[in-house]
Amino acid sequence: MAAASSELLTGWCLFGLSLLAILAFCWVYVRKYQSRRESEVISTITAIFALAIALITSALLPVDIFLVSYVKNQNGTFKEWADTNVTRQIEDTVLYGYYTLYSIILFSVFLWIPFVYFYYEEKDEDDASTCSHVQTALKYTLGFLMVCTVLLLIGAFVPLDVPQKGNSTEWEKVKFLFEELGSSHGLAALSFSISSLTLIGMLAAVTYTAYGMSALPLSLIKGTRSPTYERLENTEDIEEVEQHILRIKSKQCKDGRPLPTRDRRNLQQLEERLRTLRRRERHLEFIEKSCWTKFCGAMRPLQIIWGVFFILVALLFTISLFLSNLDKALHSAGINSGFIILGTNLTNPLNMLLPVLQTVFPLDYILITTIIMYFIFTSMAGIRNMGIWFFWIRLYKIRRGKTRPQALLFLCMILLLIVLHTSYMIYSLAPQYVMYGSQKYLVQHNMTPVDGQPGNVTTYVPKVCDADAPEDQCTITRTYLFLHKFWFFSAAYYFGNWAFIAVFLIGLIVSCCKGKKSVIEGEVDEDDSDISDDEPYVYYG
């Protein structure tokens, strides 16, 4: 039992260190993008907390896998201290952790973030009292609470039994996966609500992450245009626009009559264009003289190396995801089971690598953290390039040092949902690892002696755990059971993976065809106000 406590302590200590690192990362990340002129304490704290709680939940995945794997030796036998009670205690510890974190996520998504968002929306629209803003924000937040209540009720009472078709033995194995956590309505309600959010996260990942996985590496490889050359072009554009303005104004001076409506409209557009070009001129002048630009120029070879590395990682993920989905298409139990695979038939690079790294803790923890952070950075690249849209309407732009409080909340909400979906993405990339870690069980083999003596020799050979393993020999991770509590969500995730691959390939083609981006890409737009242009932001790229 002392050994069990030691293993638990090791796993949770590393989880605690990850928690501190996550909080520090979220603070730096949010502060980097929030507007210096319009920053608000409450929105900043909310954004940091929302992003942190999602990353902490993802950090629990390797701990879950580590703990279920460490109850067994590599030869397939249980460790001396790993009796039934200890194993159940370990499972319950992780399960309570998920209960807590997922409950906090529901509170954040359906209450806290909507309330803060609508509060600042009302604050921007009128100068009414704070009580009036709070009342209006609560009124809109009630709609989100109703949605949450409906999801919890559906999850509590929706039937989990799947119509049995085909081989009954196979379906008994599938039902075991669904019923492992018992018949708790509270768990089913929580799982259904989180799965619904994960489904939205899948749509965000298909939209932003898949595109960012191609846009980020190629932008690093291509680099940006020269600020000196851009400034020269911008100066020529300023002179051309000024000449057009003078020609239009000269028409008024000749005969004294007011300008026609068409000319007045053209003059207004040209003056707006001139203001934008002058703002670009100030930014380009600042960038051209910046020490940061000179440093980036010196580090250009390293930037290219990182870009090549990121595109290779993206291709590795895509190939692994394709092979995993192809395996499900060919060998799964069908759509009514959520495309559950009873054993791995087509392996992929990550599915082979992660179980090997898992035997040397914390190498798999480092790789999983790297994968999650890679998804975060590529998602951020996609959001920064595309902006936040509602169908054909662009709601917000995400820019370093200039993101409004409402846009910051939207950003962290999207990233929270994407990180929730990351757990299923990792399962898609490495299903064996997420289900059982490095667990093995003993299979009995009867062998005939080679010397011709009568009788058989019984031997026990270790085998990697899969769906064929006896229930009491392999422990399924709590993460996997949360992900597959409802088969129809798993089916939706399966088709979402195909969409993810398609969007990545389309984004790769588009990114290859695009030229180098401006050194001040997204920093100056025509719909920006002059007051927002008080000082160029120091970091670019």
Coordinates of C-alpha atoms in Angstrom, one line a residue:
M1 CA 0.0 0.0 0.0
A2 CA 2.9 2.3 0.7
A3 CA 4.1 1.6 -2.9
A4 CA 0.7 2.5 -4.2
S5 CA 0.8 5.8 -2.3
S6 CA 4.2 6.5 -3.7
E7 CA 3.0 6.0 -7.3
L8 CA 0.0 8.2 -6.7
L9 CA 2.1 10.9 -5.2
T10 CA 4.5 10.8 -8.2
G11 CA 1.7 11.2 -10.7
W12 CA -0.1 14.0 -8.8
C13 CA 3.1 15.9 -8.0
L14 CA 3.9 16.1 -11.7
F15 CA 0.3 17.1 -12.3
G16 CA 0.7 19.9 -9.7
L17 CA 3.9 21.2 -11.5
S18 CA 2.0 21.2 -14.8
L19 CA -0.8 23.2 -13.1
L20 CA 1.7 25.9 -12.1
A21 CA 3.2 26.0 -15.6
I22 CA -0.3 26.2 -17.2
L23 CA -1.3 29.2 -15.0
A24 CA 1.9 31.0 -15.9
F25 CA 1.4 30.3 -19.6
C26 CA -2.2 31.4 -19.6
W27 CA -1.4 34.7 -17.8
V28 CA 1.4 35.5 -20.4
Y29 CA -0.8 34.5 -23.3
V30 CA -3.8 36.5 -22.3
R31 CA -1.8 39.6 -21.4
K32 CA 0.0 39.4 -24.7
Y33 CA -3.2 39.8 -26.7
Q34 CA -5.4 42.0 -24.6
S35 CA -5.9 45.6 -25.4
R36 CA -3.7 47.9 -23.4
R37 CA -6.3 50.7 -23.8
E38 CA -9.4 48.7 -23.1
S39 CA -8.2 46.1 -20.7
E40 CA -10.5 45.1 -17.8
V41 CA -9.5 43.2 -14.7
I42 CA -12.6 40.9 -14.6
S43 CA -12.4 39.9 -18.3
T44 CA -8.7 39.2 -18.0
I45 CA -9.1 37.0 -14.9
T46 CA -12.0 35.2 -16.6
A47 CA -10.1 34.6 -19.8
I48 CA -7.0 33.3 -17.9
F49 CA -9.2 31.0 -15.8
A50 CA -11.2 29.6 -18.7
L51 CA -8.1 28.7 -20.7
A52 CA -6.3 27.3 -17.7
I53 CA -9.1 25.0 -16.6
A54 CA -9.3 23.5 -20.1
L55 CA -5.5 22.9 -20.1
I56 CA -5.5 21.4 -16.6
T57 CA -8.3 19.0 -17.7
S58 CA -6.1 17.9 -20.6
A59 CA -3.1 17.6 -18.3
L60 CA -5.1 15.0 -16.3
L61 CA -5.1 12.6 -19.3
P62 CA -1.5 11.4 -19.0
V63 CA -1.9 11.1 -15.2
D64 CA -5.0 8.9 -15.8
I65 CA -3.0 6.7 -18.2
F66 CA 0.1 6.6 -16.0
L67 CA -1.9 5.5 -12.9
V68 CA -3.8 2.7 -14.6
S69 CA -0.6 1.4 -16.3
Y70 CA 1.4 1.4 -13.1
V71 CA -0.8 -1.1 -11.4
K72 CA 0.7 -3.8 -13.6
N73 CA 4.2 -5.1 -14.4
Q74 CA 5.5 -5.3 -18.0
N75 CA 5.1 -9.1 -17.9
G76 CA 1.3 -8.7 -17.5
T77 CA 1.0 -9.5 -13.8
F78 CA -0.4 -7.1 -11.2
K79 CA 2.0 -5.5 -8.7
E80 CA 2.0 -6.8 -5.2
W81 CA 0.2 -3.8 -3.8
A82 CA -2.4 -3.6 -6.6
D83 CA -5.4 -5.5 -5.2
T84 CA -9.0 -4.7 -6.2
N85 CA -9.5 -2.0 -3.5
V86 CA -6.3 -0.1 -4.4
T87 CA -7.1 -0.2 -8.1
R88 CA -10.6 1.1 -7.5
Q89 CA -9.2 3.8 -5.2
I90 CA -6.8 5.0 -8.0
E91 CA -9.7 5.0 -10.5
D92 CA -11.9 6.9 -8.2
T93 CA -9.2 9.5 -7.5
V94 CA -9.0 10.3 -11.3
L95 CA -12.8 10.1 -11.6
Y96 CA -13.3 12.7 -8.9
G97 CA -10.7 14.9 -10.6
Y98 CA -12.7 14.8 -13.8
Y99 CA -16.0 15.4 -11.9
T100 CA -14.5 18.6 -10.4
L101 CA -12.8 20.0 -13.5
Y102 CA -15.7 19.2 -15.9
S103 CA -18.2 20.8 -13.4
I104 CA -16.0 24.0 -13.4
I105 CA -16.0 24.0 -17.2
L106 CA -19.8 23.8 -17.3
F107 CA -20.0 26.7 -14.8
S108 CA -17.5 28.7 -16.9
V109 CA -19.1 28.1 -20.2
F110 CA -22.8 28.5 -19.2
L111 CA -22.6 31.1 -16.4
W112 CA -19.4 32.9 -15.8
I113 CA -18.1 33.7 -19.3
P114 CA -21.6 34.7 -20.7
F115 CA -22.3 36.9 -17.8
V116 CA -18.9 38.8 -18.1
Y117 CA -19.3 39.0 -21.9
F118 CA -22.8 40.5 -21.8
Y119 CA -21.9 42.8 -18.9
Y120 CA -19.1 44.5 -21.0
E121 CA -21.3 44.5 -24.1
E122 CA -23.9 46.5 -22.1
K123 CA -21.2 48.7 -20.6
D124 CA -20.0 49.7 -24.1
E125 CA -23.5 50.4 -25.5
D126 CA -24.8 52.8 -22.9
D127 CA -23.9 54.8 -19.7
A128 CA -26.5 53.3 -17.4
S129 CA -25.7 52.3 -13.9
T130 CA -23.8 49.2 -12.9
C131 CA -26.9 47.5 -11.5
S132 CA -28.6 47.9 -14.8
H133 CA -25.7 46.3 -16.6
V134 CA -25.7 43.4 -14.2
Q135 CA -29.5 42.9 -14.6
T136 CA -29.3 42.8 -18.4
A137 CA -26.3 40.5 -18.3
L138 CA -28.1 38.1 -16.0
K139 CA -31.1 38.1 -18.2
Y140 CA -29.1 36.9 -21.2
T141 CA -27.1 34.5 -19.1
L142 CA -30.4 32.8 -18.0
G143 CA -30.7 31.5 -21.6
F144 CA -27.3 29.7 -21.3
L145 CA -28.4 28.2 -18.0
M146 CA -31.5 26.9 -19.6
V147 CA -29.4 25.2 -22.3
C148 CA -27.2 23.7 -19.7
T149 CA -30.2 22.4 -17.8
V150 CA -31.6 20.8 -20.9
L151 CA -28.3 19.1 -21.7
L152 CA -28.0 17.7 -18.1
L153 CA -31.6 16.4 -18.2
I154 CA -31.1 14.7 -21.6
G155 CA -27.9 13.2 -20.5
A156 CA -29.4 11.9 -17.3
F157 CA -32.3 10.1 -19.0
V158 CA -31.2 9.3 -22.6
P159 CA -31.0 5.5 -23.0
L160 CA -27.5 4.1 -23.4
D161 CA -28.5 0.7 -24.7
V162 CA -27.7 0.3 -28.4
P163 CA -29.8 -2.0 -30.6
Q164 CA -28.0 -5.3 -30.9
K165 CA -27.1 -6.4 -34.4
G166 CA -24.8 -8.9 -35.8
N167 CA -22.5 -11.0 -33.6
S168 CA -23.7 -11.1 -30.0
T169 CA -20.3 -11.8 -28.5
E170 CA -18.9 -8.7 -30.2
W171 CA -21.7 -6.6 -28.8
E172 CA -21.2 -7.8 -25.3
K173 CA -17.7 -6.4 -25.6
V174 CA -19.0 -3.1 -26.8
K175 CA -21.6 -2.9 -24.1
F176 CA -18.9 -3.5 -21.5
L177 CA -17.1 -0.3 -22.7
F178 CA -20.3 1.7 -22.3
E179 CA -21.4 0.3 -18.9
E180 CA -18.0 0.3 -17.2
L181 CA -18.9 3.4 -15.1
G182 CA -22.2 1.9 -14.0
S183 CA -25.6 3.4 -14.2
S184 CA -25.1 6.7 -12.5
H185 CA -27.4 9.3 -13.9
G186 CA -25.2 12.1 -12.6
L187 CA -22.2 10.8 -14.5
A188 CA -24.3 10.4 -17.7
A189 CA -25.6 13.9 -17.4
L190 CA -22.2 15.4 -16.9
S191 CA -20.7 13.3 -19.7
F192 CA -23.5 14.3 -22.1
S193 CA -23.0 18.0 -21.4
I194 CA -19.2 17.8 -21.8
S195 CA -19.6 15.8 -25.0
S196 CA -21.9 18.4 -26.4
L197 CA -19.3 21.1 -25.7
T198 CA -16.6 18.8 -27.2
L199 CA -18.7 18.5 -30.4
I200 CA -18.7 22.3 -30.7
G201 CA -15.0 22.2 -30.0
M202 CA -14.7 19.7 -32.9
L203 CA -16.3 22.3 -35.3
A204 CA -13.9 25.0 -34.0
A205 CA -10.9 22.6 -34.5
V206 CA -12.0 21.8 -38.0
T207 CA -12.4 25.6 -38.7
Y208 CA -9.3 27.0 -37.0
T209 CA -6.9 24.3 -36.0
A210 CA -6.9 22.4 -39.3
Y211 CA -6.2 25.6 -41.2
G212 CA -3.6 26.9 -38.6
M213 CA -1.7 23.6 -38.9
S214 CA -0.8 24.6 -42.5
A215 CA -0.8 28.4 -42.2
L216 CA 1.6 28.6 -39.2
P217 CA 4.5 26.4 -40.6
L218 CA 4.3 27.9 -44.1
S219 CA 4.3 31.5 -42.7
L220 CA 7.4 30.7 -40.7
I221 CA 9.1 29.2 -43.8
K222 CA 8.1 32.1 -46.1
G223 CA 8.8 34.8 -43.6
T224 CA 7.5 38.4 -44.0
R225 CA 8.2 41.1 -46.6
S226 CA 11.0 43.6 -46.0
P227 CA 9.8 46.6 -44.0
T228 CA 12.1 48.9 -46.0
Y229 CA 10.5 47.7 -49.3
E230 CA 7.0 47.9 -47.9
R231 CA 7.6 51.5 -46.6
L232 CA 8.8 52.5 -50.1
E233 CA 5.7 51.1 -51.7
N234 CA 3.5 52.7 -49.0
T235 CA 5.2 56.1 -49.6
E236 CA 4.4 55.8 -53.4
D237 CA 0.8 55.0 -52.5
I238 CA 0.5 58.0 -50.3
E239 CA 1.8 60.3 -53.0
E240 CA -0.7 58.8 -55.5
V241 CA -3.6 59.2 -53.2
E242 CA -2.7 62.8 -52.4
Q243 CA -2.6 63.6 -56.1
H244 CA -6.1 62.1 -56.6
I245 CA -7.4 64.2 -53.7
L246 CA -5.8 67.4 -55.1
R247 CA -7.4 66.7 -58.6
I248 CA -10.8 66.3 -57.1
K249 CA -10.5 69.4 -54.9
S250 CA -9.3 71.5 -57.9
K251 CA -12.7 70.9 -59.6
Q252 CA -14.4 72.8 -56.8
C253 CA -11.9 75.7 -57.0
K254 CA -12.5 76.3 -60.8
D255 CA -16.1 77.2 -60.8
G256 CA -17.0 77.6 -57.1
R257 CA -19.8 75.1 -57.3
P258 CA -20.0 72.3 -54.8
L259 CA -18.7 68.9 -55.8
P260 CA -21.1 66.3 -57.3
T261 CA -22.2 63.5 -55.0
R262 CA -20.0 61.0 -56.8
D263 CA -16.9 63.2 -56.3
R264 CA -17.7 63.8 -52.7
R265 CA -18.0 60.1 -52.1
N266 CA -14.7 59.4 -53.9
L267 CA -13.0 62.2 -51.9
Q268 CA -14.2 60.7 -48.6
Q269 CA -12.9 57.3 -49.6
L270 CA -9.6 58.7 -50.6
E271 CA -9.2 60.6 -47.4
E272 CA -9.9 57.5 -45.4
R273 CA -7.4 55.6 -47.5
L274 CA -4.8 58.3 -46.9
R275 CA -5.4 58.1 -43.1
T276 CA -4.8 54.3 -43.3
L277 CA -1.7 54.7 -45.3
R278 CA -0.3 57.2 -42.9
R279 CA -0.9 54.8 -40.0
R280 CA 0.9 52.1 -42.0
E281 CA 3.7 54.6 -42.5
R282 CA 4.1 55.1 -38.7
H283 CA 4.0 51.4 -38.1
L284 CA 6.5 50.5 -40.8
E285 CA 8.9 53.3 -39.7
F286 CA 8.7 51.9 -36.1
I287 CA 9.3 48.3 -37.3
E288 CA 12.2 49.3 -39.6
K289 CA 14.1 50.9 -36.7
S290 CA 13.1 48.3 -34.2
C291 CA 15.9 46.1 -32.6
W292 CA 13.4 43.3 -32.6
T293 CA 13.3 43.3 -36.4
K294 CA 17.0 43.1 -36.6
F295 CA 17.0 40.2 -34.1
C296 CA 14.3 38.4 -36.1
G297 CA 16.4 38.8 -39.3
A298 CA 19.4 37.2 -37.6
M299 CA 17.2 34.3 -36.4
R300 CA 15.7 33.8 -39.8
P301 CA 17.4 30.3 -40.4
L302 CA 16.1 29.1 -37.0
Q303 CA 12.6 30.3 -38.0
I304 CA 12.8 28.2 -41.2
I305 CA 13.9 25.2 -39.2
W306 CA 10.9 25.6 -36.9
G307 CA 8.6 26.0 -39.9
V308 CA 9.9 22.7 -41.5
F309 CA 9.6 21.0 -38.1
F310 CA 6.0 22.1 -37.6
I311 CA 4.9 21.1 -41.1
L312 CA 6.5 17.6 -40.6
V313 CA 4.6 17.3 -37.3
A314 CA 1.4 18.4 -39.0
L315 CA 1.9 15.7 -41.7
L316 CA 2.6 13.1 -39.0
F317 CA -0.6 14.0 -37.2
T318 CA -2.6 13.9 -40.4
I319 CA -1.2 10.6 -41.5
S320 CA -1.8 9.1 -38.1
L321 CA -5.4 10.5 -38.0
F322 CA -6.0 9.1 -41.5
L323 CA -4.7 5.6 -40.6
S324 CA -6.8 5.6 -37.4
N325 CA -10.0 6.6 -39.2
L326 CA -9.3 4.1 -42.0
D327 CA -8.9 1.4 -39.4
K328 CA -12.3 2.4 -37.9
A329 CA -13.9 2.4 -41.4
L330 CA -12.6 -1.1 -42.1
H331 CA -12.6 -2.9 -38.8
S332 CA -14.9 -1.0 -36.3
A333 CA -18.2 -2.4 -34.9
G334 CA -20.1 0.1 -37.0
I335 CA -21.8 3.5 -36.7
N336 CA -24.2 2.3 -34.0
S337 CA -21.3 1.7 -31.7
G338 CA -19.6 5.0 -32.4
F339 CA -17.0 3.2 -34.6
I340 CA -15.4 1.5 -31.7
I341 CA -12.5 -0.7 -32.7
L342 CA -12.2 -4.1 -30.9
G343 CA -8.4 -4.3 -31.3
T344 CA -6.0 -2.3 -33.5
N345 CA -5.5 -3.6 -37.0
L346 CA -3.9 -0.7 -38.8
T347 CA -1.3 0.9 -36.5
N348 CA 0.1 4.4 -36.9
P349 CA 3.3 6.1 -35.8
L350 CA 1.9 7.9 -32.7
N351 CA 0.0 4.8 -31.6
M352 CA 3.3 2.9 -31.6
L353 CA 5.4 5.7 -30.0
L354 CA 3.2 6.7 -27.1
P355 CA 2.9 3.3 -25.4
V356 CA 6.7 3.0 -25.6
L357 CA 7.3 6.4 -24.1
Q358 CA 4.7 5.7 -21.4
T359 CA 7.0 3.1 -19.9
V360 CA 9.5 5.8 -19.0
F361 CA 7.5 8.4 -17.1
P362 CA 7.2 11.3 -17.8
L363 CA 8.3 11.1 -21.5
D364 CA 4.7 10.5 -22.6
Y365 CA 3.6 13.4 -20.4
I366 CA 6.0 15.7 -22.3
L367 CA 4.8 14.5 -25.7
I368 CA 1.1 14.9 -24.8
T369 CA 1.8 18.4 -23.4
T370 CA 3.7 19.2 -26.7
I371 CA 0.7 17.9 -28.7
I372 CA -1.7 20.0 -26.8
M373 CA 0.4 23.1 -27.0
Y374 CA 0.9 22.5 -30.7
F375 CA -2.9 22.5 -31.1
I376 CA -3.1 25.7 -29.1
F377 CA -0.6 27.5 -31.2
T378 CA -2.0 26.3 -34.5
S379 CA -5.5 27.2 -33.4
M380 CA -4.3 30.6 -32.4
A381 CA -2.7 31.0 -35.8
G382 CA -5.9 30.1 -37.5
I383 CA -8.0 32.4 -35.4
R384 CA -5.5 35.3 -35.9
N385 CA -5.5 34.8 -39.7
M386 CA -9.3 34.4 -40.0
G387 CA -10.7 36.4 -37.1
I388 CA -13.9 35.4 -35.2
W389 CA -16.9 35.1 -37.5
F390 CA -20.6 34.3 -37.2
F391 CA -21.4 32.9 -40.6
W392 CA -20.5 35.7 -43.0
I393 CA -20.2 38.4 -40.4
R394 CA -16.8 39.1 -38.8
L395 CA -17.4 39.8 -35.1
Y396 CA -13.8 40.4 -33.8
K397 CA -10.2 40.6 -34.9
I398 CA -7.5 39.1 -32.7
R399 CA -4.4 41.2 -32.6
R400 CA -1.5 41.4 -30.2
G401 CA -2.0 44.2 -27.7
K402 CA -5.2 45.3 -29.3
T403 CA -7.9 42.7 -28.6
R404 CA -11.0 44.0 -26.9
P405 CA -12.3 42.4 -23.7
Q406 CA -15.3 40.8 -25.4
A407 CA -13.0 39.4 -28.2
L408 CA -10.6 38.0 -25.6
L409 CA -13.5 36.2 -23.9
F410 CA -14.6 34.8 -27.3
L411 CA -11.0 33.7 -28.0
C412 CA -10.6 31.9 -24.7
M413 CA -14.0 30.3 -25.1
I414 CA -13.0 28.9 -28.5
L415 CA -9.7 27.7 -27.2
L416 CA -11.4 26.0 -24.2
L417 CA -13.7 24.1 -26.6
I418 CA -10.8 23.2 -28.9
V419 CA -8.7 21.9 -25.9
L420 CA -11.7 19.8 -24.8
H421 CA -11.8 18.2 -28.2
T422 CA -8.0 17.6 -28.0
S423 CA -8.6 14.6 -25.7
Y424 CA -10.6 12.9 -28.4
M425 CA -8.0 13.9 -31.1
I426 CA -5.3 12.2 -29.0
Y427 CA -7.5 9.1 -28.8
S428 CA -8.0 9.2 -32.5
L429 CA -4.2 9.4 -33.0
A430 CA -3.4 6.8 -30.4
P431 CA -6.5 4.7 -29.4
Q432 CA -4.5 1.9 -27.7
Y433 CA -2.6 4.4 -25.5
V434 CA -5.6 6.3 -24.4
M435 CA -7.6 3.2 -23.6
Y436 CA -5.1 1.1 -21.7
G437 CA -1.7 2.8 -21.6
S438 CA 1.1 0.2 -21.5
Q439 CA -1.0 -2.5 -19.7
K440 CA -0.6 -6.1 -20.6
Y441 CA -2.3 -9.3 -19.5
L442 CA -1.4 -13.0 -19.5
V443 CA -2.7 -15.4 -22.1
Q444 CA -2.6 -19.1 -21.6
H445 CA -0.8 -21.2 -24.2
N446 CA -0.6 -25.0 -24.4
M447 CA 2.6 -26.2 -26.0
T448 CA 3.7 -29.7 -26.9
P449 CA 7.2 -30.6 -25.6
V450 CA 9.8 -30.7 -28.2
D451 CA 11.4 -33.9 -26.8
G452 CA 8.3 -35.9 -27.7
Q453 CA 7.2 -36.5 -24.1
P454 CA 3.5 -37.0 -23.6
G455 CA 1.3 -34.2 -22.3
N456 CA 1.2 -30.4 -22.9
V457 CA 3.2 -27.6 -21.2
T458 CA 1.1 -24.6 -20.1
T459 CA 2.8 -21.3 -20.5
Y460 CA 1.5 -17.7 -20.0
V461 CA 2.5 -15.1 -22.6
P462 CA 2.0 -11.4 -22.0
K463 CA -0.3 -9.6 -24.5
V464 CA -1.1 -5.9 -25.0
C465 CA -4.5 -5.1 -23.5
D466 CA -7.4 -4.7 -25.9
A467 CA -11.1 -5.2 -26.0
D468 CA -10.6 -9.0 -26.0
A469 CA -8.9 -8.9 -22.6
P470 CA -10.8 -10.2 -19.5
E471 CA -12.6 -7.5 -17.5
D472 CA -10.6 -8.1 -14.4
Q473 CA -7.2 -8.0 -16.2
C474 CA -7.2 -4.6 -17.9
T475 CA -8.4 -1.3 -16.5
I476 CA -9.8 1.2 -18.9
T477 CA -8.9 4.8 -18.3
R478 CA -11.6 7.2 -17.0
T479 CA -10.9 9.5 -19.9
Y480 CA -11.9 6.9 -22.5
L481 CA -15.1 6.1 -20.7
F482 CA -16.1 9.7 -20.5
L483 CA -15.4 10.1 -24.3
H484 CA -17.5 7.1 -25.2
K485 CA -20.4 7.2 -22.8
F486 CA -22.7 8.1 -25.8
W487 CA -22.1 6.3 -29.1
F488 CA -23.6 9.0 -31.3
F489 CA -21.0 11.6 -30.2
S490 CA -18.2 9.1 -31.1
A491 CA -19.8 8.7 -34.5
A492 CA -19.9 12.5 -35.0
Y493 CA -16.2 12.8 -33.9
Y494 CA -15.3 10.1 -36.5
F495 CA -16.9 12.1 -39.4
G496 CA -15.3 15.3 -37.9
N497 CA -11.9 13.7 -38.2
W498 CA -12.4 13.3 -42.0
A499 CA -13.5 16.9 -42.2
F500 CA -10.4 17.9 -40.2
I501 CA -8.1 16.1 -42.7
A502 CA -9.9 17.7 -45.7
V503 CA -9.7 21.2 -44.3
F504 CA -6.0 20.7 -43.5
L505 CA -5.2 19.7 -47.1
I506 CA -7.3 22.6 -48.5
G507 CA -5.5 25.0 -46.1
L508 CA -2.1 23.6 -47.1
I509 CA -2.9 24.3 -50.8
V510 CA -4.1 27.8 -50.0
S511 CA -1.1 28.6 -47.8
C512 CA 1.3 27.4 -50.5
C513 CA -0.3 29.6 -53.1
K514 CA -0.3 32.8 -50.9
G515 CA 2.7 35.0 -51.0
K516 CA 4.7 36.5 -48.1
K517 CA 2.6 38.3 -45.6
S518 CA 3.2 42.0 -44.6
V519 CA 5.4 42.6 -41.7
I520 CA 2.5 44.4 -40.1
E521 CA -0.1 41.9 -41.2
G522 CA -3.5 42.6 -39.4
E523 CA -2.0 45.5 -37.4
V524 CA -3.5 48.3 -39.5
D525 CA -7.0 48.0 -41.1
E526 CA -9.2 50.6 -42.7
D527 CA -11.9 50.1 -40.0
D528 CA -9.5 50.9 -37.2
S529 CA -9.9 54.3 -35.5
D530 CA -7.0 56.7 -35.2
I531 CA -7.3 56.6 -31.4
S532 CA -6.4 52.9 -31.4
D533 CA -3.2 53.6 -33.1
D534 CA -1.4 55.2 -30.3
E535 CA 1.7 53.1 -30.5
P536 CA 2.8 50.1 -32.6
Y537 CA 3.1 46.8 -30.8
V538 CA 6.6 45.6 -30.2
Y539 CA 6.3 42.0 -31.3
Y540 CA 5.3 40.9 -34.7
G541 CA 5.2 37.6 -36.6

